[in-house]
Amino acid sequence: MLQTLLCIDDEPSICALHKLLFEVNGYRVLVAHSGPEALRLLEGENVDLIVLDYRMPEMTGDKVAEIIRRDRPNVPILMESAYTDLPESALKHVDAYLIKGEATENLLAKVKTLLRKRSNGSMHTQ
């Protein structure tokens, strides 16, 4: 069975790029364009990992991560942002952080590492 990733980003082109990248690499990909949409989607879906944008209009990524972490403590969350100077508090509920625009190989490697840690039972919430 394919592992399911949820990509949350208000930028449709980023979601499309992530969807293509991850599907080509053998993952099932769900997409949400806002925090509230993602939270609604999660009510009916089991996901193995979340890729989350920080800066979104309705709800910032750190708030979305906080809610997800409370409800699903074992699901890895990878935060992405174009901002290089996010406050430490913004990363409190995520397992990894990547700057947008880094090579897609880095994104894919980070996702694989987080999924491997989860399957080995070595995930820990921050």
Short mmCIF file of N, CA, C and O in Angstrom, two decimals:
data_model
loop_
_atom_site.label_atom_id
_atom_site.label_comp_id
_atom_site.label_asym_id
_atom_site.label_seq_id
_atom_site.Cartn_x
_atom_site.Cartn_y
_atom_site.Cartn_z
N MET A 1 0.84 -1.19 0.00
CA MET A 1 0.00 0.00 0.00
C MET A 1 0.89 1.25 0.00
O MET A 1 1.90 1.32 0.70
N LEU A 2 0.50 2.22 -0.79
CA LEU A 2 1.29 3.44 -0.89
C LEU A 2 1.20 4.28 0.37
O LEU A 2 0.15 4.35 1.01
N GLN A 3 2.31 4.91 0.71
CA GLN A 3 2.29 5.85 1.82
C GLN A 3 1.63 7.14 1.32
O GLN A 3 1.82 7.55 0.18
N THR A 4 0.87 7.78 2.20
CA THR A 4 0.12 8.98 1.82
C THR A 4 0.77 10.22 2.42
O THR A 4 1.03 10.28 3.62
N LEU A 5 1.00 11.20 1.56
CA LEU A 5 1.55 12.48 1.98
C LEU A 5 0.47 13.54 1.80
O LEU A 5 -0.29 13.50 0.84
N LEU A 6 0.42 14.49 2.70
CA LEU A 6 -0.48 15.64 2.57
C LEU A 6 0.38 16.87 2.39
O LEU A 6 1.22 17.19 3.25
N CYS A 7 0.20 17.56 1.28
CA CYS A 7 0.91 18.80 1.00
C CYS A 7 -0.05 19.96 1.22
O CYS A 7 -1.12 20.01 0.63
N ILE A 8 0.36 20.88 2.08
CA ILE A 8 -0.47 22.04 2.43
C ILE A 8 0.28 23.30 2.02
O ILE A 8 1.33 23.62 2.59
N ASP A 9 -0.25 24.00 1.03
CA ASP A 9 0.38 25.23 0.56
C ASP A 9 -0.68 26.05 -0.18
O ASP A 9 -1.47 25.50 -0.94
N ASP A 10 -0.70 27.36 0.06
CA ASP A 10 -1.69 28.22 -0.60
C ASP A 10 -1.30 28.52 -2.04
O ASP A 10 -2.09 29.09 -2.79
N GLU A 11 -0.12 28.14 -2.46
CA GLU A 11 0.38 28.37 -3.80
C GLU A 11 0.09 27.13 -4.66
O GLU A 11 0.73 26.10 -4.50
N PRO A 12 -0.88 27.20 -5.59
CA PRO A 12 -1.23 26.02 -6.39
C PRO A 12 -0.05 25.42 -7.15
O PRO A 12 0.04 24.20 -7.29
N SER A 13 0.87 26.25 -7.62
CA SER A 13 2.02 25.72 -8.38
C SER A 13 2.93 24.87 -7.49
O SER A 13 3.48 23.87 -7.94
N ILE A 14 3.08 25.26 -6.23
CA ILE A 14 3.89 24.47 -5.29
C ILE A 14 3.22 23.12 -5.04
O ILE A 14 3.86 22.07 -5.05
N CYS A 15 1.91 23.14 -4.84
CA CYS A 15 1.17 21.90 -4.61
C CYS A 15 1.29 20.97 -5.82
O CYS A 15 1.51 19.77 -5.67
N ALA A 16 1.17 21.54 -7.01
CA ALA A 16 1.27 20.74 -8.24
C ALA A 16 2.66 20.13 -8.38
O ALA A 16 2.80 18.95 -8.73
N LEU A 17 3.68 20.91 -8.08
CA LEU A 17 5.07 20.42 -8.14
C LEU A 17 5.30 19.29 -7.14
O LEU A 17 5.85 18.24 -7.47
N HIS A 18 4.85 19.50 -5.90
CA HIS A 18 4.99 18.46 -4.88
C HIS A 18 4.23 17.20 -5.27
O HIS A 18 4.74 16.09 -5.10
N LYS A 19 3.02 17.37 -5.75
CA LYS A 19 2.20 16.22 -6.14
C LYS A 19 2.92 15.40 -7.20
O LYS A 19 3.05 14.18 -7.08
N LEU A 20 3.43 16.06 -8.22
CA LEU A 20 4.13 15.38 -9.29
C LEU A 20 5.39 14.67 -8.76
O LEU A 20 5.61 13.49 -9.01
N LEU A 21 6.20 15.39 -8.01
CA LEU A 21 7.44 14.84 -7.46
C LEU A 21 7.18 13.60 -6.62
O LEU A 21 7.83 12.57 -6.79
N PHE A 22 6.23 13.71 -5.72
CA PHE A 22 5.98 12.59 -4.81
C PHE A 22 5.29 11.42 -5.50
O PHE A 22 5.60 10.27 -5.22
N GLU A 23 4.35 11.69 -6.40
CA GLU A 23 3.68 10.59 -7.11
C GLU A 23 4.66 9.82 -7.99
O GLU A 23 4.62 8.59 -8.03
N VAL A 24 5.55 10.52 -8.66
CA VAL A 24 6.56 9.87 -9.49
C VAL A 24 7.45 8.96 -8.63
O VAL A 24 7.96 7.95 -9.10
N ASN A 25 7.60 9.33 -7.37
CA ASN A 25 8.44 8.55 -6.46
C ASN A 25 7.64 7.54 -5.62
O ASN A 25 8.14 7.04 -4.61
N GLY A 26 6.42 7.28 -6.03
CA GLY A 26 5.67 6.17 -5.45
C GLY A 26 4.79 6.48 -4.26
O GLY A 26 4.40 5.57 -3.52
N TYR A 27 4.45 7.74 -4.04
CA TYR A 27 3.59 8.11 -2.92
C TYR A 27 2.19 8.49 -3.41
O TYR A 27 2.02 8.95 -4.53
N ARG A 28 1.22 8.31 -2.56
CA ARG A 28 -0.12 8.85 -2.78
C ARG A 28 -0.10 10.26 -2.21
O ARG A 28 0.40 10.46 -1.09
N VAL A 29 -0.63 11.24 -2.93
CA VAL A 29 -0.52 12.63 -2.50
C VAL A 29 -1.88 13.30 -2.43
O VAL A 29 -2.66 13.29 -3.38
N LEU A 30 -2.15 13.89 -1.27
CA LEU A 30 -3.33 14.71 -1.07
C LEU A 30 -2.84 16.16 -1.01
O LEU A 30 -1.74 16.43 -0.55
N VAL A 31 -3.71 17.08 -1.44
CA VAL A 31 -3.33 18.49 -1.47
C VAL A 31 -4.41 19.32 -0.78
O VAL A 31 -5.60 19.08 -0.96
N ALA A 32 -3.95 20.30 -0.01
CA ALA A 32 -4.85 21.28 0.59
C ALA A 32 -4.22 22.65 0.39
O ALA A 32 -3.00 22.81 0.47
N HIS A 33 -5.06 23.65 0.10
CA HIS A 33 -4.56 24.99 -0.20
C HIS A 33 -4.67 25.96 0.98
O HIS A 33 -4.41 27.15 0.83
N SER A 34 -5.05 25.43 2.15
CA SER A 34 -5.12 26.27 3.35
C SER A 34 -5.10 25.37 4.58
O SER A 34 -5.37 24.16 4.48
N GLY A 35 -4.80 25.96 5.71
CA GLY A 35 -4.82 25.22 6.96
C GLY A 35 -6.18 24.62 7.27
O GLY A 35 -6.28 23.42 7.54
N PRO A 36 -7.25 25.44 7.22
CA PRO A 36 -8.57 24.89 7.52
C PRO A 36 -8.97 23.75 6.56
O PRO A 36 -9.55 22.76 6.98
N GLU A 37 -8.64 23.89 5.28
CA GLU A 37 -8.94 22.83 4.32
C GLU A 37 -8.19 21.55 4.69
O GLU A 37 -8.74 20.46 4.64
N ALA A 38 -6.92 21.69 5.08
CA ALA A 38 -6.12 20.53 5.48
C ALA A 38 -6.70 19.84 6.70
O ALA A 38 -6.78 18.61 6.75
N LEU A 39 -7.12 20.62 7.68
CA LEU A 39 -7.68 20.04 8.90
C LEU A 39 -8.97 19.30 8.61
O LEU A 39 -9.22 18.23 9.18
N ARG A 40 -9.79 19.83 7.70
CA ARG A 40 -11.02 19.13 7.30
C ARG A 40 -10.68 17.82 6.58
O ARG A 40 -11.29 16.78 6.84
N LEU A 41 -9.69 17.88 5.71
CA LEU A 41 -9.26 16.71 4.96
C LEU A 41 -8.75 15.61 5.89
O LEU A 41 -9.04 14.43 5.70
N LEU A 42 -8.03 16.01 6.91
CA LEU A 42 -7.46 15.05 7.86
C LEU A 42 -8.52 14.32 8.68
O LEU A 42 -8.24 13.26 9.23
N GLU A 43 -9.72 14.89 8.77
CA GLU A 43 -10.78 14.22 9.52
C GLU A 43 -11.15 12.88 8.91
O GLU A 43 -11.56 11.97 9.61
N GLY A 44 -10.98 12.75 7.58
CA GLY A 44 -11.38 11.52 6.91
C GLY A 44 -10.25 10.75 6.26
O GLY A 44 -10.49 9.79 5.56
N GLU A 45 -9.02 11.18 6.47
CA GLU A 45 -7.88 10.54 5.82
C GLU A 45 -6.79 10.19 6.82
O GLU A 45 -6.55 10.92 7.76
N ASN A 46 -6.14 9.08 6.57
CA ASN A 46 -4.93 8.73 7.31
C ASN A 46 -3.75 9.13 6.45
O ASN A 46 -3.68 8.75 5.28
N VAL A 47 -2.85 9.90 7.01
CA VAL A 47 -1.67 10.30 6.26
C VAL A 47 -0.42 9.85 7.00
O VAL A 47 -0.42 9.72 8.22
N ASP A 48 0.64 9.65 6.24
CA ASP A 48 1.90 9.18 6.81
C ASP A 48 2.87 10.32 7.07
O ASP A 48 3.78 10.18 7.88
N LEU A 49 2.68 11.44 6.36
CA LEU A 49 3.58 12.58 6.52
C LEU A 49 2.90 13.82 5.96
O LEU A 49 2.13 13.74 5.01
N ILE A 50 3.24 14.98 6.54
CA ILE A 50 2.67 16.25 6.10
C ILE A 50 3.80 17.19 5.70
O ILE A 50 4.77 17.35 6.45
N VAL A 51 3.66 17.79 4.51
CA VAL A 51 4.57 18.84 4.06
C VAL A 51 3.75 20.12 4.13
O VAL A 51 2.70 20.23 3.50
N LEU A 52 4.22 21.08 4.90
CA LEU A 52 3.42 22.24 5.29
C LEU A 52 4.14 23.55 5.03
O LEU A 52 5.28 23.72 5.45
N ASP A 53 3.47 24.46 4.37
CA ASP A 53 4.00 25.81 4.16
C ASP A 53 3.82 26.62 5.44
O ASP A 53 2.85 26.41 6.18
N TYR A 54 4.75 27.53 5.69
CA TYR A 54 4.61 28.37 6.87
C TYR A 54 3.66 29.53 6.63
O TYR A 54 2.71 29.75 7.38
N ARG A 55 3.88 30.29 5.57
CA ARG A 55 3.14 31.53 5.35
C ARG A 55 1.91 31.27 4.48
O ARG A 55 2.03 31.05 3.28
N MET A 56 0.73 31.25 5.11
CA MET A 56 -0.54 31.09 4.40
C MET A 56 -1.52 32.10 4.97
O MET A 56 -1.43 32.44 6.15
N PRO A 57 -2.46 32.56 4.15
CA PRO A 57 -3.33 33.66 4.59
C PRO A 57 -4.29 33.36 5.75
O PRO A 57 -4.38 34.14 6.67
N GLU A 58 -4.97 32.24 5.73
CA GLU A 58 -6.00 32.00 6.75
C GLU A 58 -5.43 31.56 8.10
O GLU A 58 -5.97 31.90 9.15
N MET A 59 -4.36 30.77 8.04
CA MET A 59 -3.79 30.20 9.25
C MET A 59 -2.34 29.86 8.95
O MET A 59 -2.05 29.18 7.98
N THR A 60 -1.43 30.36 9.77
CA THR A 60 -0.02 30.08 9.50
C THR A 60 0.31 28.61 9.78
O THR A 60 -0.38 27.94 10.54
N GLY A 61 1.39 28.17 9.17
CA GLY A 61 1.79 26.78 9.29
C GLY A 61 2.06 26.33 10.71
O GLY A 61 1.78 25.18 11.06
N ASP A 62 2.60 27.22 11.53
CA ASP A 62 2.88 26.81 12.91
C ASP A 62 1.60 26.50 13.68
O ASP A 62 1.55 25.58 14.48
N LYS A 63 0.53 27.24 13.40
CA LYS A 63 -0.76 26.99 14.05
C LYS A 63 -1.36 25.67 13.55
O LYS A 63 -1.89 24.87 14.34
N VAL A 64 -1.25 25.44 12.24
CA VAL A 64 -1.74 24.18 11.66
C VAL A 64 -0.97 23.01 12.27
O VAL A 64 -1.56 22.01 12.67
N ALA A 65 0.36 23.15 12.36
CA ALA A 65 1.19 22.09 12.93
C ALA A 65 0.81 21.81 14.38
O ALA A 65 0.77 20.65 14.81
N GLU A 66 0.53 22.85 15.13
CA GLU A 66 0.15 22.69 16.54
C GLU A 66 -1.13 21.86 16.66
O GLU A 66 -1.21 20.94 17.50
N ILE A 67 -2.11 22.14 15.83
CA ILE A 67 -3.38 21.40 15.87
C ILE A 67 -3.17 19.95 15.44
O ILE A 67 -3.66 19.03 16.07
N ILE A 68 -2.42 19.77 14.35
CA ILE A 68 -2.16 18.42 13.86
C ILE A 68 -1.39 17.61 14.91
O ILE A 68 -1.71 16.45 15.18
N ARG A 69 -0.40 18.21 15.50
CA ARG A 69 0.44 17.53 16.49
C ARG A 69 -0.40 17.06 17.68
O ARG A 69 -0.20 15.98 18.22
N ARG A 70 -1.37 17.88 18.08
CA ARG A 70 -2.23 17.53 19.21
C ARG A 70 -3.09 16.32 18.86
O ARG A 70 -3.26 15.42 19.67
N ASP A 71 -3.62 16.30 17.63
CA ASP A 71 -4.53 15.22 17.22
C ASP A 71 -3.81 13.99 16.71
O ASP A 71 -4.32 12.88 16.80
N ARG A 72 -2.64 14.19 16.11
CA ARG A 72 -1.89 13.08 15.51
C ARG A 72 -0.40 13.22 15.86
O ARG A 72 0.40 13.61 15.01
N PRO A 73 -0.05 12.91 17.07
CA PRO A 73 1.32 13.15 17.53
C PRO A 73 2.41 12.38 16.79
O PRO A 73 3.55 12.78 16.80
N ASN A 74 2.06 11.28 16.14
CA ASN A 74 3.08 10.46 15.48
C ASN A 74 3.24 10.71 13.99
O ASN A 74 4.03 10.03 13.34
N VAL A 75 2.50 11.65 13.44
CA VAL A 75 2.63 11.96 12.02
C VAL A 75 3.73 13.00 11.84
O VAL A 75 3.64 14.10 12.39
N PRO A 76 4.78 12.66 11.09
CA PRO A 76 5.86 13.62 10.87
C PRO A 76 5.37 14.85 10.08
O PRO A 76 4.57 14.72 9.16
N ILE A 77 5.88 16.02 10.47
CA ILE A 77 5.52 17.27 9.80
C ILE A 77 6.82 17.93 9.33
O ILE A 77 7.72 18.18 10.13
N LEU A 78 6.86 18.21 8.04
CA LEU A 78 7.99 18.92 7.43
C LEU A 78 7.51 20.32 7.05
O LEU A 78 6.61 20.45 6.24
N MET A 79 8.07 21.33 7.67
CA MET A 79 7.71 22.72 7.39
C MET A 79 8.60 23.24 6.28
O MET A 79 9.81 23.02 6.29
N GLU A 80 7.99 23.95 5.34
CA GLU A 80 8.73 24.63 4.28
C GLU A 80 8.41 26.11 4.33
O GLU A 80 7.29 26.49 4.64
N SER A 81 9.40 26.91 4.02
CA SER A 81 9.17 28.35 3.97
C SER A 81 10.22 29.02 3.10
O SER A 81 11.35 28.55 3.01
N ALA A 82 9.83 30.11 2.48
CA ALA A 82 10.78 30.93 1.74
C ALA A 82 11.57 31.80 2.71
O ALA A 82 12.62 32.33 2.37
N TYR A 83 11.06 31.94 3.93
CA TYR A 83 11.72 32.75 4.95
C TYR A 83 12.84 31.95 5.60
O TYR A 83 12.65 30.82 6.02
N THR A 84 14.00 32.55 5.70
CA THR A 84 15.14 31.85 6.30
C THR A 84 15.27 32.14 7.79
O THR A 84 16.07 31.52 8.47
N ASP A 85 14.48 33.09 8.28
CA ASP A 85 14.62 33.51 9.67
C ASP A 85 13.35 33.30 10.49
O ASP A 85 12.93 34.17 11.23
N LEU A 86 12.77 32.12 10.36
CA LEU A 86 11.57 31.83 11.15
C LEU A 86 11.93 31.79 12.62
O LEU A 86 13.00 31.29 12.99
N PRO A 87 11.05 32.31 13.47
CA PRO A 87 11.33 32.23 14.91
C PRO A 87 11.31 30.78 15.38
O PRO A 87 10.61 29.94 14.81
N GLU A 88 12.09 30.49 16.38
CA GLU A 88 12.17 29.14 16.95
C GLU A 88 10.78 28.61 17.31
O GLU A 88 10.48 27.43 17.14
N SER A 89 9.92 29.49 17.80
CA SER A 89 8.56 29.09 18.20
C SER A 89 7.75 28.56 17.02
O SER A 89 6.86 27.73 17.20
N ALA A 90 8.05 29.00 15.80
CA ALA A 90 7.32 28.54 14.62
C ALA A 90 7.64 27.09 14.29
O ALA A 90 6.86 26.42 13.62
N LEU A 91 8.77 26.61 14.78
CA LEU A 91 9.21 25.25 14.46
C LEU A 91 8.99 24.26 15.61
O LEU A 91 9.39 23.10 15.53
N LYS A 92 8.32 24.73 16.64
CA LYS A 92 8.14 23.94 17.87
C LYS A 92 7.42 22.61 17.63
O LYS A 92 7.71 21.62 18.29
N HIS A 93 6.47 22.57 16.70
CA HIS A 93 5.64 21.38 16.50
C HIS A 93 5.97 20.61 15.23
O HIS A 93 5.18 19.77 14.81
N VAL A 94 7.11 20.91 14.60
CA VAL A 94 7.47 20.21 13.37
C VAL A 94 8.72 19.35 13.59
O VAL A 94 9.49 19.58 14.51
N ASP A 95 8.89 18.37 12.71
CA ASP A 95 10.01 17.44 12.84
C ASP A 95 11.19 17.86 11.99
O ASP A 95 12.32 17.44 12.25
N ALA A 96 10.94 18.66 10.96
CA ALA A 96 12.02 19.10 10.08
C ALA A 96 11.60 20.39 9.39
O ALA A 96 10.42 20.71 9.29
N TYR A 97 12.61 21.12 8.92
CA TYR A 97 12.38 22.41 8.27
C TYR A 97 13.25 22.48 7.03
O TYR A 97 14.41 22.06 7.05
N LEU A 98 12.67 22.98 5.95
CA LEU A 98 13.39 23.10 4.70
C LEU A 98 13.06 24.46 4.09
O LEU A 98 11.90 24.89 4.15
N ILE A 99 14.07 25.09 3.53
CA ILE A 99 13.83 26.38 2.86
C ILE A 99 13.33 26.09 1.46
O ILE A 99 13.92 25.29 0.73
N LYS A 100 12.23 26.73 1.08
CA LYS A 100 11.67 26.56 -0.26
C LYS A 100 12.72 26.93 -1.29
O LYS A 100 13.46 27.89 -1.12
N GLY A 101 12.74 26.18 -2.36
CA GLY A 101 13.69 26.46 -3.42
C GLY A 101 14.93 25.58 -3.34
O GLY A 101 15.73 25.56 -4.27
N GLU A 102 15.11 24.88 -2.21
CA GLU A 102 16.21 23.92 -2.16
C GLU A 102 15.93 22.83 -3.20
O GLU A 102 14.80 22.64 -3.63
N ALA A 103 16.95 22.11 -3.56
CA ALA A 103 16.82 21.06 -4.58
C ALA A 103 15.73 20.07 -4.20
O ALA A 103 15.57 19.72 -3.03
N THR A 104 14.99 19.61 -5.21
CA THR A 104 13.91 18.64 -4.95
C THR A 104 14.49 17.35 -4.36
O THR A 104 13.80 16.67 -3.61
N GLU A 105 15.76 17.06 -4.65
CA GLU A 105 16.39 15.87 -4.06
C GLU A 105 16.45 16.01 -2.54
O GLU A 105 16.29 15.04 -1.82
N ASN A 106 16.70 17.23 -2.06
CA ASN A 106 16.73 17.47 -0.61
C ASN A 106 15.37 17.24 0.01
O ASN A 106 15.25 16.65 1.09
N LEU A 107 14.33 17.73 -0.65
CA LEU A 107 12.96 17.55 -0.16
C LEU A 107 12.62 16.06 -0.11
O LEU A 107 12.12 15.56 0.90
N LEU A 108 12.90 15.37 -1.18
CA LEU A 108 12.61 13.94 -1.25
C LEU A 108 13.40 13.16 -0.20
O LEU A 108 12.85 12.29 0.47
N ALA A 109 14.66 13.49 -0.03
CA ALA A 109 15.50 12.81 0.97
C ALA A 109 14.97 13.04 2.37
O ALA A 109 14.93 12.12 3.20
N LYS A 110 14.55 14.27 2.66
CA LYS A 110 14.03 14.60 3.99
C LYS A 110 12.74 13.81 4.26
O LYS A 110 12.55 13.27 5.35
N VAL A 111 11.86 13.73 3.25
CA VAL A 111 10.61 12.98 3.39
C VAL A 111 10.92 11.51 3.66
O VAL A 111 10.35 10.90 4.58
N LYS A 112 11.82 10.93 2.89
CA LYS A 112 12.17 9.51 3.07
C LYS A 112 12.74 9.27 4.46
O LYS A 112 12.41 8.27 5.11
N THR A 113 13.60 10.16 4.93
CA THR A 113 14.19 10.02 6.26
C THR A 113 13.12 10.07 7.35
O THR A 113 13.11 9.23 8.27
N LEU A 114 12.20 11.03 7.25
CA LEU A 114 11.14 11.14 8.26
C LEU A 114 10.22 9.92 8.24
O LEU A 114 9.82 9.43 9.30
N LEU A 115 9.90 9.41 7.07
CA LEU A 115 9.05 8.23 6.98
C LEU A 115 9.76 6.99 7.54
O LEU A 115 9.14 6.17 8.20
N ARG A 116 11.05 6.88 7.28
CA ARG A 116 11.83 5.76 7.81
C ARG A 116 11.87 5.81 9.33
O ARG A 116 11.67 4.81 10.01
N LYS A 117 12.10 7.01 9.88
CA LYS A 117 12.12 7.16 11.34
C LYS A 117 10.77 6.78 11.93
O LYS A 117 10.69 6.13 12.97
N ARG A 118 9.70 7.19 11.25
CA ARG A 118 8.36 6.87 11.76
C ARG A 118 8.14 5.36 11.75
O ARG A 118 7.63 4.80 12.72
N SER A 119 8.52 4.70 10.66
CA SER A 119 8.28 3.26 10.58
C SER A 119 9.17 2.50 11.56
O SER A 119 8.82 1.40 11.98
N ASN A 120 10.31 3.07 11.92
CA ASN A 120 11.18 2.44 12.91
C ASN A 120 10.75 2.75 14.34
O ASN A 120 11.36 2.29 15.29
N GLY A 121 9.75 3.61 14.46
CA GLY A 121 9.25 3.96 15.78
C GLY A 121 10.12 4.94 16.52
O GLY A 121 10.02 5.08 17.74
N SER A 122 10.99 5.64 15.79
CA SER A 122 11.90 6.57 16.48
C SER A 122 11.50 8.04 16.32
O SER A 122 12.29 8.92 16.55
N MET A 123 10.26 8.28 15.92
CA MET A 123 9.79 9.67 15.83
C MET A 123 9.59 10.20 17.24
O MET A 123 9.17 9.49 18.14
N HIS A 124 9.92 11.44 17.40
CA HIS A 124 9.63 12.09 18.68
C HIS A 124 9.13 13.48 18.38
O HIS A 124 9.57 14.12 17.44
N THR A 125 8.16 13.92 19.15
CA THR A 125 7.64 15.27 18.95
C THR A 125 8.57 16.24 19.64
O THR A 125 9.16 15.94 20.67
N GLN A 126 8.67 17.40 19.04
CA GLN A 126 9.56 18.41 19.60
C GLN A 126 8.85 19.25 20.60
O GLN A 126 7.70 19.44 20.59
#
